[in-house]
PDB file of C-alpha atoms and ligand atoms in Angstrom:
ATOM      1  CA  MET Z 266     149.097  74.171 100.719  1.00  0.00           C
ATOM      2  CA  THR Z 267     150.101  77.020  98.432  1.00  0.00           C
ATOM      3  CA  LEU Z 268     149.586  80.520  99.712  1.00  0.00           C
ATOM      4  CA  THR Z 269     149.103  83.227  97.148  1.00  0.00           C
ATOM      5  CA  ARG Z 270     149.089  86.900  97.977  1.00  0.00           C
ATOM      6  CA  ASP Z 271     147.560  89.768  96.131  1.00  0.00           C
ATOM      7  CA  THR Z 272     150.197  92.505  96.087  1.00  0.00           C
ATOM      8  CA  SER Z 273     147.989  95.248  94.694  1.00  0.00           C
ATOM      9  CA  THR Z 274     147.604  98.292  96.877  1.00  0.00           C
ATOM     10  CA  THR Z 275     143.840  98.514  96.658  1.00  0.00           C
ATOM     11  CA  ASP Z 276     142.807  94.900  96.991  1.00  0.00           C
ATOM     12  CA  THR Z 277     143.425  93.065 100.239  1.00  0.00           C
ATOM     13  CA  SER Z 278     142.226  89.784  98.808  1.00  0.00           C
ATOM     14  CA  THR Z 279     142.783  86.473 100.396  1.00  0.00           C
ATOM     15  CA  THR Z 280     144.411  83.115  99.945  1.00  0.00           C
ATOM     16  CA  GLY Z 281     141.334  81.841  98.153  1.00  0.00           C
ATOM     17  CA  MET Z 282     140.840  79.262 100.898  1.00  0.00           C
ATOM     18  CA  SER Z 283     137.497  78.851 102.564  1.00  0.00           C
ATOM     19  CA  THR Z 284     137.335  80.342 106.037  1.00  0.00           C
ATOM     20  CA  ILE Z 285     137.068  76.902 107.606  1.00  0.00           C
ATOM     21  CA  ASP Z 286     140.053  75.592 105.621  1.00  0.00           C
ATOM     22  CA  LEU Z 287     142.073  78.669 106.545  1.00  0.00           C
ATOM     23  CA  LEU Z 288     141.275  78.352 110.237  1.00  0.00           C
ATOM     24  CA  SER Z 289     141.910  74.604 110.163  1.00  0.00           C
ATOM     25  CA  ALA Z 290     145.344  74.978 108.547  1.00  0.00           C
ATOM     26  CA  ARG Z 291     146.623  78.185 110.118  1.00  0.00           C
ATOM     27  CA  ARG Z 292     149.610  77.995 112.331  1.00  0.00           C
ATOM     28  CA  SER Z 293     152.086  80.477 113.643  1.00  0.00           C
ATOM     29  CA  VAL Z 294     155.394  81.291 111.997  1.00  0.00           C
ATOM     30  CA  GLY Z 295     157.948  82.805 114.370  1.00  0.00           C
ATOM     31  CA  PRO Z 296     159.633  86.168 113.715  1.00  0.00           C
ATOM     32  CA  ASN Z 297     162.901  84.490 112.663  1.00  0.00           C
ATOM     33  CA  PHE Z 298     161.115  82.953 109.695  1.00  0.00           C
ATOM     34  CA  LEU Z 299     159.149  85.982 108.540  1.00  0.00           C
ATOM     35  CA  ALA Z 300     160.691  87.836 105.609  1.00  0.00           C
ATOM     36  CA  GLY Z 301     159.378  90.554 103.320  1.00  0.00           C
ATOM     37  CA  PRO Z 302     157.147  91.535 101.808  1.00  0.00           C
ATOM     38  CA  GLY Z 303     154.879  92.609 104.602  1.00  0.00           C
ATOM     39  CA  PRO Z 304     151.414  94.077 104.318  1.00  0.00           C
ATOM     40  CA  SER Z 305     150.947  97.166 102.163  1.00  0.00           C
ATOM     41  CA  PRO Z 306     149.525 100.291 103.835  1.00  0.00           C
ATOM     42  CA  VAL Z 307     146.051  99.352 102.604  1.00  0.00           C
ATOM     43  CA  GLN Z 308     146.418  95.811 103.867  1.00  0.00           C
ATOM     44  CA  LEU Z 309     147.666  97.086 107.229  1.00  0.00           C
ATOM     45  CA  ASP Z 310     144.642  99.337 107.462  1.00  0.00           C
ATOM     46  CA  THR Z 311     142.414  96.307 106.856  1.00  0.00           C
ATOM     47  CA  LEU Z 312     144.296  94.309 109.484  1.00  0.00           C
ATOM     48  CA  LEU Z 313     143.856  97.024 112.107  1.00  0.00           C
ATOM     49  CA  ARG Z 314     140.152  97.402 111.332  1.00  0.00           C
ATOM     50  CA  ILE Z 315     139.661  93.664 111.724  1.00  0.00           C
ATOM     51  CA  ALA Z 316     141.720  93.631 114.921  1.00  0.00           C
ATOM     52  CA  SER Z 317     139.377  96.233 116.380  1.00  0.00           C
ATOM     53  CA  ARG Z 318     136.295  94.296 115.287  1.00  0.00           C
ATOM     54  CA  VAL Z 319     136.087  91.971 118.250  1.00  0.00           C
ATOM     55  CA  PRO Z 320     133.563  91.281 120.999  1.00  0.00           C
ATOM     56  CA  ASP Z 321     133.870  94.102 123.512  1.00  0.00           C
ATOM     57  CA  HIS Z 322     131.473  94.070 126.468  1.00  0.00           C
ATOM     58  CA  GLY Z 323     130.397  97.636 127.180  1.00  0.00           C
ATOM     59  CA  LYS Z 324     131.911  98.962 123.931  1.00  0.00           C
ATOM     60  CA  LEU Z 325     134.932 100.198 125.850  1.00  0.00           C
ATOM     61  CA  ALA Z 326     137.564  99.564 123.149  1.00  0.00           C
ATOM     62  CA  PRO Z 327     139.842  98.268 125.916  1.00  0.00           C
ATOM     63  CA  TRP Z 328     142.794  97.961 123.554  1.00  0.00           C
ATOM     64  CA  ARG Z 329     144.870 100.028 121.169  1.00  0.00           C
ATOM     65  CA  PHE Z 330     147.546  99.271 118.611  1.00  0.00           C
ATOM     66  CA  ILE Z 331     151.138 100.414 118.137  1.00  0.00           C
ATOM     67  CA  VAL Z 332     152.584  99.847 114.664  1.00  0.00           C
ATOM     68  CA  PHE Z 333     156.305  99.134 114.396  1.00  0.00           C
ATOM     69  CA  GLU Z 334     157.459  99.371 110.802  1.00  0.00           C
ATOM     70  CA  GLY Z 335     160.485 100.512 108.807  1.00  0.00           C
ATOM     71  CA  GLU Z 336     163.301 102.127 110.765  1.00  0.00           C
ATOM     72  CA  ALA Z 337     161.097 102.573 113.824  1.00  0.00           C
ATOM     73  CA  ARG Z 338     161.534  98.825 114.401  1.00  0.00           C
ATOM     74  CA  ASP Z 339     165.276  99.386 114.850  1.00  0.00           C
ATOM     75  CA  LYS Z 340     164.652 102.300 117.202  1.00  0.00           C
ATOM     76  CA  ALA Z 341     162.431 100.023 119.314  1.00  0.00           C
ATOM     77  CA  GLY Z 342     165.112  97.341 119.196  1.00  0.00           C
ATOM     78  CA  GLU Z 343     167.675  99.827 120.529  1.00  0.00           C
ATOM     79  CA  VAL Z 344     165.490 100.403 123.574  1.00  0.00           C
ATOM     80  CA  ILE Z 345     165.171  96.657 124.188  1.00  0.00           C
ATOM     81  CA  ALA Z 346     168.895  95.996 123.670  1.00  0.00           C
ATOM     82  CA  ARG Z 347     169.987  98.911 125.854  1.00  0.00           C
ATOM     83  CA  LEU Z 348     167.893  97.732 128.787  1.00  0.00           C
ATOM     84  CA  TYR Z 349     168.916  94.114 128.218  1.00  0.00           C
ATOM     85  CA  ALA Z 350     172.622  95.083 128.272  1.00  0.00           C
ATOM     86  CA  GLN Z 351     172.063  97.220 131.364  1.00  0.00           C
ATOM     87  CA  ASP Z 352     170.472  94.277 133.215  1.00  0.00           C
ATOM     88  CA  ASN Z 353     172.916  91.685 131.853  1.00  0.00           C
ATOM     89  CA  PRO Z 354     176.351  93.330 131.916  1.00  0.00           C
ATOM     90  CA  ASP Z 355     178.024  89.986 131.186  1.00  0.00           C
ATOM     91  CA  ALA Z 356     175.973  89.287 128.055  1.00  0.00           C
ATOM     92  CA  ASP Z 357     178.071  88.858 124.925  1.00  0.00           C
ATOM     93  CA  GLU Z 358     177.690  91.114 121.915  1.00  0.00           C
ATOM     94  CA  GLY Z 359     175.902  88.376 119.946  1.00  0.00           C
ATOM     95  CA  ARG Z 360     173.125  88.201 122.492  1.00  0.00           C
ATOM     96  CA  CYS Z 361     172.800  91.985 122.654  1.00  0.00           C
ATOM     97  CA  ALA Z 362     172.687  92.108 118.855  1.00  0.00           C
ATOM     98  CA  ALA Z 363     169.864  89.557 118.891  1.00  0.00           C
ATOM     99  CA  GLU Z 364     167.944  91.697 121.390  1.00  0.00           C
ATOM    100  CA  ARG Z 365     168.435  94.676 119.059  1.00  0.00           C
ATOM    101  CA  THR Z 366     166.588  92.822 116.280  1.00  0.00           C
ATOM    102  CA  ARG Z 367     163.645  91.757 118.434  1.00  0.00           C
ATOM    103  CA  LEU Z 368     161.153  93.906 116.538  1.00  0.00           C
ATOM    104  CA  SER Z 369     162.856  94.021 113.149  1.00  0.00           C
ATOM    105  CA  ARG Z 370     162.941  90.362 112.136  1.00  0.00           C
ATOM    106  CA  ALA Z 371     159.492  90.550 110.558  1.00  0.00           C
ATOM    107  CA  PRO Z 372     158.646  93.437 108.221  1.00  0.00           C
ATOM    108  CA  LEU Z 373     155.769  94.513 110.451  1.00  0.00           C
ATOM    109  CA  VAL Z 374     154.997  94.201 114.152  1.00  0.00           C
ATOM    110  CA  VAL Z 375     151.813  95.373 115.814  1.00  0.00           C
ATOM    111  CA  GLY Z 376     151.821  95.817 119.567  1.00  0.00           C
ATOM    112  CA  VAL Z 377     148.379  95.144 121.014  1.00  0.00           C
ATOM    113  CA  VAL Z 378     147.947  97.184 124.178  1.00  0.00           C
ATOM    114  CA  SER Z 379     145.354  96.231 126.775  1.00  0.00           C
ATOM    115  CA  ARG Z 380     143.718  99.312 128.264  1.00  0.00           C
ATOM    116  CA  ALA Z 381     141.661  97.308 130.749  1.00  0.00           C
ATOM    117  CA  ALA Z 382     140.674  99.519 133.655  1.00  0.00           C
ATOM    118  CA  ALA Z 383     138.336  99.414 136.624  1.00  0.00           C
ATOM    119  CA  HIS Z 384     134.724  99.768 135.477  1.00  0.00           C
ATOM    120  CA  PRO Z 385     131.487  99.673 137.454  1.00  0.00           C
ATOM    121  CA  LYS Z 386     129.964  96.945 135.268  1.00  0.00           C
ATOM    122  CA  ILE Z 387     132.573  95.321 133.050  1.00  0.00           C
ATOM    123  CA  PRO Z 388     135.132  93.120 134.829  1.00  0.00           C
ATOM    124  CA  ASP Z 389     138.818  93.631 134.068  1.00  0.00           C
ATOM    125  CA  TRP Z 390     138.977  89.967 132.955  1.00  0.00           C
ATOM    126  CA  GLU Z 391     136.497  90.567 130.157  1.00  0.00           C
ATOM    127  CA  GLN Z 392     138.401  93.608 128.953  1.00  0.00           C
ATOM    128  CA  VAL Z 393     141.646  91.634 128.886  1.00  0.00           C
ATOM    129  CA  LEU Z 394     139.969  88.797 126.993  1.00  0.00           C
ATOM    130  CA  SER Z 395     138.841  91.317 124.395  1.00  0.00           C
ATOM    131  CA  ALA Z 396     142.491  92.350 123.859  1.00  0.00           C
ATOM    132  CA  GLY Z 397     143.351  88.681 123.332  1.00  0.00           C
ATOM    133  CA  ALA Z 398     140.588  88.481 120.756  1.00  0.00           C
ATOM    134  CA  ALA Z 399     142.106  91.513 119.001  1.00  0.00           C
ATOM    135  CA  CYS Z 400     145.491  89.760 118.884  1.00  0.00           C
ATOM    136  CA  MET Z 401     143.961  86.622 117.421  1.00  0.00           C
ATOM    137  CA  ASN Z 402     141.904  88.529 114.867  1.00  0.00           C
ATOM    138  CA  LEU Z 403     145.093  90.212 113.739  1.00  0.00           C
ATOM    139  CA  VAL Z 404     146.898  86.880 113.366  1.00  0.00           C
ATOM    140  CA  THR Z 405     143.998  85.282 111.503  1.00  0.00           C
ATOM    141  CA  ALA Z 406     143.455  88.261 109.205  1.00  0.00           C
ATOM    142  CA  ALA Z 407     147.153  88.352 108.301  1.00  0.00           C
ATOM    143  CA  HIS Z 408     146.952  84.684 107.346  1.00  0.00           C
ATOM    144  CA  ALA Z 409     143.826  85.379 105.322  1.00  0.00           C
ATOM    145  CA  GLN Z 410     145.800  88.006 103.392  1.00  0.00           C
ATOM    146  CA  GLY Z 411     148.396  85.345 102.557  1.00  0.00           C
ATOM    147  CA  PHE Z 412     150.947  86.408 105.151  1.00  0.00           C
ATOM    148  CA  ALA Z 413     152.136  84.496 108.176  1.00  0.00           C
ATOM    149  CA  ALA Z 414     152.189  85.770 111.735  1.00  0.00           C
ATOM    150  CA  ALA Z 415     153.050  85.025 115.325  1.00  0.00           C
ATOM    151  CA  TRP Z 416     151.694  86.394 118.590  1.00  0.00           C
ATOM    152  CA  HIS Z 417     154.622  86.703 120.985  1.00  0.00           C
ATOM    153  CA  THR Z 418     155.292  88.505 124.216  1.00  0.00           C
ATOM    154  CA  GLU Z 419     158.854  87.778 125.440  1.00  0.00           C
ATOM    155  CA  TRP Z 420     160.426  89.527 128.430  1.00  0.00           C
ATOM    156  CA  TYR Z 421     160.161  93.041 127.057  1.00  0.00           C
ATOM    157  CA  ALA Z 422     156.346  92.829 126.925  1.00  0.00           C
ATOM    158  CA  TYR Z 423     156.468  92.804 130.736  1.00  0.00           C
ATOM    159  CA  ASP Z 424     159.238  95.332 131.299  1.00  0.00           C
ATOM    160  CA  ARG Z 425     157.734  98.642 132.422  1.00  0.00           C
ATOM    161  CA  ARG Z 426     160.784 100.593 131.207  1.00  0.00           C
ATOM    162  CA  VAL Z 427     160.375  99.187 127.670  1.00  0.00           C
ATOM    163  CA  LEU Z 428     156.638  99.741 127.791  1.00  0.00           C
ATOM    164  CA  ALA Z 429     157.073 103.342 128.942  1.00  0.00           C
ATOM    165  CA  ALA Z 430     159.487 103.942 126.062  1.00  0.00           C
ATOM    166  CA  PHE Z 431     156.832 102.549 123.698  1.00  0.00           C
ATOM    167  CA  GLY Z 432     154.302 105.011 125.084  1.00  0.00           C
ATOM    168  CA  LEU Z 433     152.270 102.828 127.451  1.00  0.00           C
ATOM    169  CA  SER Z 434     150.887 104.379 130.593  1.00  0.00           C
ATOM    170  CA  PRO Z 435     151.527 102.517 133.877  1.00  0.00           C
ATOM    171  CA  GLN Z 436     147.951 101.159 133.773  1.00  0.00           C
ATOM    172  CA  GLU Z 437     148.303  99.678 130.286  1.00  0.00           C
ATOM    173  CA  ARG Z 438     149.663  96.211 129.532  1.00  0.00           C
ATOM    174  CA  MET Z 439     151.066  94.650 126.383  1.00  0.00           C
ATOM    175  CA  ALA Z 440     148.774  91.808 125.291  1.00  0.00           C
ATOM    176  CA  GLY Z 441     151.345  90.844 122.712  1.00  0.00           C
ATOM    177  CA  PHE Z 442     153.413  91.747 119.714  1.00  0.00           C
ATOM    178  CA  VAL Z 443     151.985  90.330 116.496  1.00  0.00           C
ATOM    179  CA  HIS Z 444     154.833  89.822 114.013  1.00  0.00           C
ATOM    180  CA  ILE Z 445     153.660  89.695 110.388  1.00  0.00           C
ATOM    181  CA  GLY Z 446     155.501  88.823 107.199  1.00  0.00           C
ATOM    182  CA  THR Z 447     155.978  86.262 104.492  1.00  0.00           C
ATOM    183  CA  ALA Z 448     156.918  82.681 105.295  1.00  0.00           C
ATOM    184  CA  ALA Z 449     159.372  80.952 102.986  1.00  0.00           C
ATOM    185  CA  SER Z 450     157.355  77.761 103.264  1.00  0.00           C
ATOM    186  CA  PRO Z 451     154.302  76.635 105.174  1.00  0.00           C
ATOM    187  CA  PRO Z 452     155.359  75.401 108.610  1.00  0.00           C
ATOM    188  CA  PRO Z 453     154.628  71.820 109.653  1.00  0.00           C
ATOM    189  CA  ASP Z 454     151.805  71.554 112.122  1.00  0.00           C
ATOM    190  CA  ARG Z 455     152.385  70.893 115.787  1.00  0.00           C
ATOM    191  CA  PRO Z 456     150.480  68.403 117.933  1.00  0.00           C
ATOM    192  CA  ARG Z 457     147.044  69.641 118.917  1.00  0.00           C
ATOM    193  CA  PRO Z 458     145.079  68.589 121.974  1.00  0.00           C
ATOM    194  CA  ALA Z 459     142.692  65.701 121.401  1.00  0.00           C
ATOM    195  CA  LEU Z 460     139.125  66.911 121.679  1.00  0.00           C
ATOM    196  CA  GLU Z 461     138.229  64.150 124.112  1.00  0.00           C
ATOM    197  CA  GLU Z 462     140.784  65.593 126.543  1.00  0.00           C
ATOM    198  CA  ILE Z 463     139.407  69.111 126.486  1.00  0.00           C
ATOM    199  CA  VAL Z 464     135.697  68.696 125.789  1.00  0.00           C
ATOM    200  CA  THR Z 465     133.042  67.504 128.179  1.00  0.00           C
ATOM    201  CA  ARG Z 466     129.321  67.553 127.823  1.00  0.00           C
ATOM    202  CA  PHE Z 467     127.234  68.862 130.652  1.00  0.00           C
ATOM    203  CA  GLY Z 468     124.389  66.734 131.815  1.00  0.00           C
TER     204      GLY Z 468
HETATM  205  C1  FMN H 140     149.764  85.618 125.038  1.00  0.00           C
HETATM  206  C2  FMN H 140     150.728  84.749 124.279  1.00  0.00           C
HETATM  207  C3  FMN H 140     152.068  85.046 124.319  1.00  0.00           C
HETATM  208  C4  FMN H 140     152.989  84.240 123.629  1.00  0.00           C
HETATM  209  N1  FMN H 140     154.307  84.567 123.678  1.00  0.00           N
HETATM  210  C5  FMN H 140     155.199  83.791 123.047  1.00  0.00           C
HETATM  211  C6  FMN H 140     156.584  84.115 123.093  1.00  0.00           C
HETATM  212  O1  FMN H 140     156.968  85.104 123.702  1.00  0.00           O
HETATM  213  N2  FMN H 140     157.444  83.309 122.436  1.00  0.00           N
HETATM  214  C7  FMN H 140     157.030  82.191 121.749  1.00  0.00           C
HETATM  215  O2  FMN H 140     157.839  81.481 121.181  1.00  0.00           O
HETATM  216  N3  FMN H 140     155.707  81.879 121.677  1.00  0.00           N
HETATM  217  C8  FMN H 140     154.798  82.648 122.307  1.00  0.00           C
HETATM  218  N4  FMN H 140     153.477  82.336 122.240  1.00  0.00           N
HETATM  219  C9  FMN H 140     153.058  81.141 121.502  1.00  0.00           C
HETATM  220  C10 FMN H 140     152.836  81.413 120.028  1.00  0.00           C
HETATM  221  O3  FMN H 140     152.003  82.524 119.799  1.00  0.00           O
HETATM  222  C11 FMN H 140     152.119  80.250 119.372  1.00  0.00           C
HETATM  223  O4  FMN H 140     151.116  79.805 120.236  1.00  0.00           O
HETATM  224  C12 FMN H 140     153.016  79.088 119.067  1.00  0.00           C
HETATM  225  O5  FMN H 140     154.098  79.528 118.296  1.00  0.00           O
HETATM  226  C13 FMN H 140     152.241  78.006 118.275  1.00  0.00           C
HETATM  227  O6  FMN H 140     151.303  78.626 117.526  1.00  0.00           O
HETATM  228  P1  FMN H 140     150.206  77.957 116.582  1.00  0.00           P
HETATM  229  O7  FMN H 140     149.463  76.969 117.386  1.00  0.00           O
HETATM  230  O8  FMN H 140     149.393  79.134 116.172  1.00  0.00           O
HETATM  231  O9  FMN H 140     150.946  77.340 115.433  1.00  0.00           O
HETATM  232  C14 FMN H 140     152.538  83.121 122.899  1.00  0.00           C
HETATM  233  C15 FMN H 140     151.163  82.854 122.849  1.00  0.00           C
HETATM  234  C16 FMN H 140     150.275  83.653 123.536  1.00  0.00           C
HETATM  235  C17 FMN H 140     148.799  83.331 123.461  1.00  0.00           C
END
């Protein structure tokens, strides 16, 4: 499979694959294997619009996005590394350095924040699921633009000190960090569950 990317600033065109082929072949590429280039500003705008175009019971927009790009990725990494070193005083410098690069391995990272909150009609569960849908739309759209992506959380997605430094209120949760960039080569697929193990027919 050859992925081609349109690098123009006005056109966010795709791999040229059919939607079904794209969805059938897509797989994640971890942050360590995502190099530049990343999405252009116009492409990022498209990605964020698509991420916010998900089923949303009650039209609550129970999610929001934090973009980590350029030097801000290093600033975010400093927060992660500082807290990691504080909690792990015996950690060697190599490990702390790796923590520092958590959000700067890929050229672009989008934090998807769940804003799920108590509502008289819409269960919290449904609001959280909508944030998951936003994450997946982001991953799929990035692939459709010819990039590769991975939806990761890691420890810092659950650390309230990190989240506070990233601007989350105590009620908000991080649904995930979507790392986006260019893969050197298409990754091999991983085993997928056999349909007969996960599908039943009622009746
Ligand atoms: C909510 C969520 C959080 C995840 N967090 C991580 C993570 O922190 N680290 C990791 O290696 N994979 C994580 N994954 C798994 C990857 O996103 C992905 O499922 C895996 O790399 C295989 O992806 P693929 O089936 O799209 O190829 C997470 C997945 C989900 C749904």
